[in-house]
Amino acid sequence: MSDDVVEFKVRFRRRSGRIALAVVAVLALLVAWWAVSGTAAVAQGSAASSGVGHGDDCDYPDEEFWAVYAKDETPVAVQTVRNEGRWPVEVISTRPEAYRFSPVPDDPRYDATFPSDPLLGAPPDDETSDRVTIPPGREASMWIIDPFRPENEYTAGGQSRVNDRTGVETAPVQVWSLGIRRDADVAFYGTLWQSTLTRDSEEFKSELAQLCES
């Protein structure tokens, strides 16, 4: 075997080795990137209001109960969503007809202040968006607008039923972090319920009174 052939084989092996190392390094970088992006998390923030919803005012309230709405009341609630990660994340509602976001306040001191009064209903659509970018450690208001409507005719969008009440306790979202998208659910302050009874009915008043008896 000539010296030229031997030299060619040596160079080919060295080049193949460098390529293999580069591929391994790229794969390791991608795995690390995916793992780091997975540490991004959004969670319930520091403020919440159920608007006209009837809360649990018992001496020993149910921590999982947020509020119940009568059949003839407009279900509108709002809570803040907090970015618990170390870099900005974009949160996108997958049900924009039911869950919408207000912009992050310019001043962090107002993160827990809602831009409008939920007792007056939801803000106009042009004042909210189906997505929001939240800086690290900051909060944005998420409006919950009649979440009891089904997503479509085939699914009820995570709703539950207990007796004559329909309940919902999370908002489905997508979280974009470092260019990677993940599906997630933002937990509510507690479960929101809608009754089949009207506000002025004796049955609904009795239902409210029974909250403290269960």
CSV table of C-alpha atoms in Angstrom, one decimal:
chain,number,residue,atom,x,y,z
A,1,MET,CA,0.0,0.0,0.0
A,2,SER,CA,1.4,3.3,-1.0
A,3,ASP,CA,2.1,6.2,1.3
A,4,ASP,CA,-0.5,8.3,-0.4
A,5,VAL,CA,-3.2,5.8,0.2
A,6,VAL,CA,-2.2,5.5,3.9
A,7,GLU,CA,-2.2,9.3,4.3
A,8,PHE,CA,-5.6,9.5,2.6
A,9,LYS,CA,-7.1,6.9,5.0
A,10,VAL,CA,-5.7,8.7,8.0
A,11,ARG,CA,-7.0,12.0,6.9
A,12,PHE,CA,-10.4,10.5,6.1
A,13,ARG,CA,-10.6,8.9,9.6
A,14,ARG,CA,-9.7,12.2,11.2
A,15,ARG,CA,-12.3,14.1,9.2
A,16,SER,CA,-14.9,11.4,10.0
A,17,GLY,CA,-14.0,11.7,13.7
A,18,ARG,CA,-14.4,15.5,13.6
A,19,ILE,CA,-17.7,15.2,11.9
A,20,ALA,CA,-19.0,12.7,14.4
A,21,LEU,CA,-17.8,14.9,17.3
A,22,ALA,CA,-19.6,17.9,15.7
A,23,VAL,CA,-22.8,15.9,15.3
A,24,VAL,CA,-22.7,14.7,19.0
A,25,ALA,CA,-22.0,18.3,20.1
A,26,VAL,CA,-25.0,19.6,18.1
A,27,LEU,CA,-27.3,16.9,19.5
A,28,ALA,CA,-26.1,17.6,23.0
A,29,LEU,CA,-26.8,21.3,22.5
A,30,LEU,CA,-30.3,20.6,21.2
A,31,VAL,CA,-31.1,18.3,24.1
A,32,ALA,CA,-29.8,20.9,26.5
A,33,TRP,CA,-31.8,23.6,24.7
A,34,TRP,CA,-35.0,21.5,24.9
A,35,ALA,CA,-34.4,20.7,28.6
A,36,VAL,CA,-33.8,24.4,29.5
A,37,SER,CA,-36.9,25.6,27.6
A,38,GLY,CA,-38.9,23.0,29.5
A,39,THR,CA,-38.1,24.7,32.8
A,40,ALA,CA,-40.2,27.7,31.7
A,41,ALA,CA,-43.5,27.8,33.6
A,42,VAL,CA,-46.5,30.0,34.0
A,43,ALA,CA,-48.8,29.8,37.0
A,44,GLN,CA,-51.6,31.5,38.9
A,45,GLY,CA,-50.5,35.0,39.9
A,46,SER,CA,-51.1,37.1,43.0
A,47,ALA,CA,-54.6,38.6,42.2
A,48,ALA,CA,-58.0,37.3,41.2
A,49,SER,CA,-61.6,38.4,41.1
A,50,SER,CA,-64.8,36.6,40.1
A,51,GLY,CA,-66.7,39.7,39.2
A,52,VAL,CA,-70.4,39.1,39.9
A,53,GLY,CA,-69.8,35.5,40.9
A,54,HIS,CA,-70.9,34.4,44.3
A,55,GLY,CA,-68.0,33.3,46.4
A,56,ASP,CA,-67.6,31.0,49.4
A,57,ASP,CA,-68.0,33.2,52.5
A,58,CYS,CA,-68.2,30.4,55.0
A,59,ASP,CA,-66.2,30.3,58.2
A,60,TYR,CA,-64.2,27.4,56.8
A,61,PRO,CA,-64.3,28.0,53.0
A,62,ASP,CA,-63.6,25.3,50.4
A,63,GLU,CA,-60.1,26.2,49.1
A,64,GLU,CA,-61.0,24.6,45.7
A,65,PHE,CA,-64.1,26.7,45.2
A,66,TRP,CA,-63.9,30.1,43.6
A,67,ALA,CA,-67.4,31.2,42.7
A,68,VAL,CA,-70.7,30.2,41.2
A,69,TYR,CA,-72.8,32.2,38.7
A,70,ALA,CA,-76.5,32.0,38.3
A,71,LYS,CA,-78.0,31.1,34.9
A,72,ASP,CA,-78.9,34.7,34.2
A,73,GLU,CA,-75.5,36.2,35.2
A,74,THR,CA,-72.6,36.8,32.8
A,75,PRO,CA,-69.7,34.7,33.9
A,76,VAL,CA,-66.6,37.0,33.8
A,77,ALA,CA,-63.6,36.5,36.0
A,78,VAL,CA,-60.0,37.7,35.9
A,79,GLN,CA,-56.7,36.5,37.5
A,80,THR,CA,-53.1,37.3,37.0
A,81,VAL,CA,-50.7,34.8,35.3
A,82,ARG,CA,-47.1,34.8,36.5
A,83,ASN,CA,-44.0,33.9,34.6
A,84,GLU,CA,-41.9,31.8,37.0
A,85,GLY,CA,-39.0,31.3,34.6
A,86,ARG,CA,-35.8,33.2,34.1
A,87,TRP,CA,-36.5,34.6,30.6
A,88,PRO,CA,-39.6,36.0,28.8
A,89,VAL,CA,-42.3,33.6,27.7
A,90,GLU,CA,-45.1,34.1,25.3
A,91,VAL,CA,-48.5,32.7,26.4
A,92,ILE,CA,-51.1,32.0,23.8
A,93,SER,CA,-54.7,31.1,24.5
A,94,THR,CA,-56.0,28.1,22.6
A,95,ARG,CA,-59.6,29.3,23.4
A,96,PRO,CA,-59.4,33.1,22.6
A,97,GLU,CA,-63.2,33.4,22.8
A,98,ALA,CA,-63.0,32.4,26.5
A,99,TYR,CA,-59.5,33.4,27.7
A,100,ARG,CA,-57.8,36.6,26.7
A,101,PHE,CA,-54.9,38.7,28.1
A,102,SER,CA,-54.3,42.3,29.0
A,103,PRO,CA,-50.8,43.7,28.3
A,104,VAL,CA,-48.2,43.5,31.1
A,105,PRO,CA,-48.2,46.9,32.9
A,106,ASP,CA,-45.3,49.2,32.3
A,107,ASP,CA,-44.7,49.5,36.0
A,108,PRO,CA,-44.2,46.2,37.9
A,109,ARG,CA,-45.9,47.7,40.9
A,110,TYR,CA,-49.2,47.4,39.0
A,111,ASP,CA,-48.9,43.8,38.0
A,112,ALA,CA,-51.6,42.8,40.5
A,113,THR,CA,-54.0,45.6,39.4
A,114,PHE,CA,-56.6,44.8,36.9
A,115,PRO,CA,-56.9,47.3,34.0
A,116,SER,CA,-60.8,47.4,34.4
A,117,ASP,CA,-63.4,46.3,36.9
A,118,PRO,CA,-64.6,42.7,36.3
A,119,LEU,CA,-67.9,43.6,37.9
A,120,LEU,CA,-68.6,45.6,34.8
A,121,GLY,CA,-67.8,42.7,32.5
A,122,ALA,CA,-64.9,41.9,30.2
A,123,PRO,CA,-63.0,44.7,28.5
A,124,PRO,CA,-63.5,45.2,24.7
A,125,ASP,CA,-61.7,42.7,22.5
A,126,ASP,CA,-59.4,45.5,21.1
A,127,GLU,CA,-58.1,46.0,24.6
A,128,THR,CA,-57.1,42.4,25.1
A,129,SER,CA,-55.3,39.8,23.0
A,130,ASP,CA,-55.1,36.0,22.6
A,131,ARG,CA,-51.5,36.2,23.6
A,132,VAL,CA,-49.1,38.1,25.8
A,133,THR,CA,-45.3,38.1,26.4
A,134,ILE,CA,-44.5,38.1,30.1
A,135,PRO,CA,-41.0,39.0,31.4
A,136,PRO,CA,-39.4,36.9,34.1
A,137,GLY,CA,-41.1,37.3,37.5
A,138,ARG,CA,-43.9,39.5,36.0
A,139,GLU,CA,-47.6,39.0,35.8
A,140,ALA,CA,-50.3,39.7,33.2
A,141,SER,CA,-54.1,39.7,33.6
A,142,MET,CA,-56.0,36.8,32.1
A,143,TRP,CA,-59.7,37.4,31.5
A,144,ILE,CA,-62.0,34.4,31.8
A,145,ILE,CA,-65.1,35.1,29.7
A,146,ASP,CA,-67.9,32.6,29.9
A,147,PRO,CA,-65.7,29.5,30.0
A,148,PHE,CA,-68.7,27.2,30.3
A,149,ARG,CA,-69.3,27.4,26.5
A,150,PRO,CA,-68.1,24.2,24.8
A,151,GLU,CA,-65.0,24.6,22.6
A,152,ASN,CA,-67.1,23.0,19.8
A,153,GLU,CA,-69.9,20.6,19.4
A,154,TYR,CA,-67.8,17.6,20.2
A,155,THR,CA,-66.0,18.6,23.4
A,156,ALA,CA,-66.8,20.6,26.5
A,157,GLY,CA,-63.2,21.9,26.9
A,158,GLY,CA,-62.3,20.4,30.3
A,159,GLN,CA,-65.6,21.1,31.9
A,160,SER,CA,-67.0,19.0,34.7
A,161,ARG,CA,-70.5,18.5,36.0
A,162,VAL,CA,-71.7,18.1,39.6
A,163,ASN,CA,-75.5,17.8,40.0
A,164,ASP,CA,-76.9,20.8,38.0
A,165,ARG,CA,-73.7,22.8,38.0
A,166,THR,CA,-71.0,23.0,35.3
A,167,GLY,CA,-67.5,23.7,36.5
A,168,VAL,CA,-64.1,24.7,35.0
A,169,GLU,CA,-60.8,25.1,36.7
A,170,THR,CA,-58.0,25.5,34.1
A,171,ALA,CA,-57.3,27.5,30.9
A,172,PRO,CA,-55.6,25.7,28.0
A,173,VAL,CA,-52.7,27.7,26.6
A,174,GLN,CA,-49.5,27.3,24.6
A,175,VAL,CA,-46.2,28.5,26.1
A,176,TRP,CA,-43.4,29.6,23.8
A,177,SER,CA,-40.0,29.6,25.4
A,178,LEU,CA,-36.7,29.9,23.7
A,179,GLY,CA,-38.4,29.1,20.4
A,180,ILE,CA,-40.0,25.9,21.6
A,181,ARG,CA,-43.8,25.5,22.0
A,182,ARG,CA,-45.3,23.5,24.8
A,183,ASP,CA,-49.0,22.9,25.7
A,184,ALA,CA,-49.9,23.8,29.2
A,185,ASP,CA,-52.9,24.5,31.5
A,186,VAL,CA,-53.1,27.6,33.7
A,187,ALA,CA,-54.9,26.7,37.0
A,188,PHE,CA,-57.6,29.0,38.2
A,189,TYR,CA,-57.7,30.5,41.7
A,190,GLY,CA,-60.4,27.8,42.3
A,191,THR,CA,-63.2,26.1,40.4
A,192,LEU,CA,-65.7,28.4,38.7
A,193,TRP,CA,-69.3,27.0,38.5
A,194,GLN,CA,-72.4,27.9,36.6
A,195,SER,CA,-75.8,27.0,37.9
A,196,THR,CA,-79.0,26.2,35.9
A,197,LEU,CA,-80.9,28.3,38.4
A,198,THR,CA,-81.7,32.1,38.1
A,199,ARG,CA,-80.3,34.5,40.6
A,200,ASP,CA,-83.6,35.5,42.2
A,201,SER,CA,-84.9,32.0,42.5
A,202,GLU,CA,-85.3,30.5,46.0
A,203,GLU,CA,-83.5,27.4,44.8
A,204,PHE,CA,-80.4,29.3,43.9
A,205,LYS,CA,-80.4,31.2,47.2
A,206,SER,CA,-80.7,27.8,49.0
A,207,GLU,CA,-77.8,26.5,46.9
A,208,LEU,CA,-75.6,29.4,48.1
A,209,ALA,CA,-76.6,28.7,51.7
A,210,GLN,CA,-75.7,25.1,51.4
A,211,LEU,CA,-72.1,26.0,50.5
A,212,CYS,CA,-71.4,26.3,54.2
A,213,GLU,CA,-73.2,23.0,55.0
A,214,SER,CA,-71.2,20.8,52.8
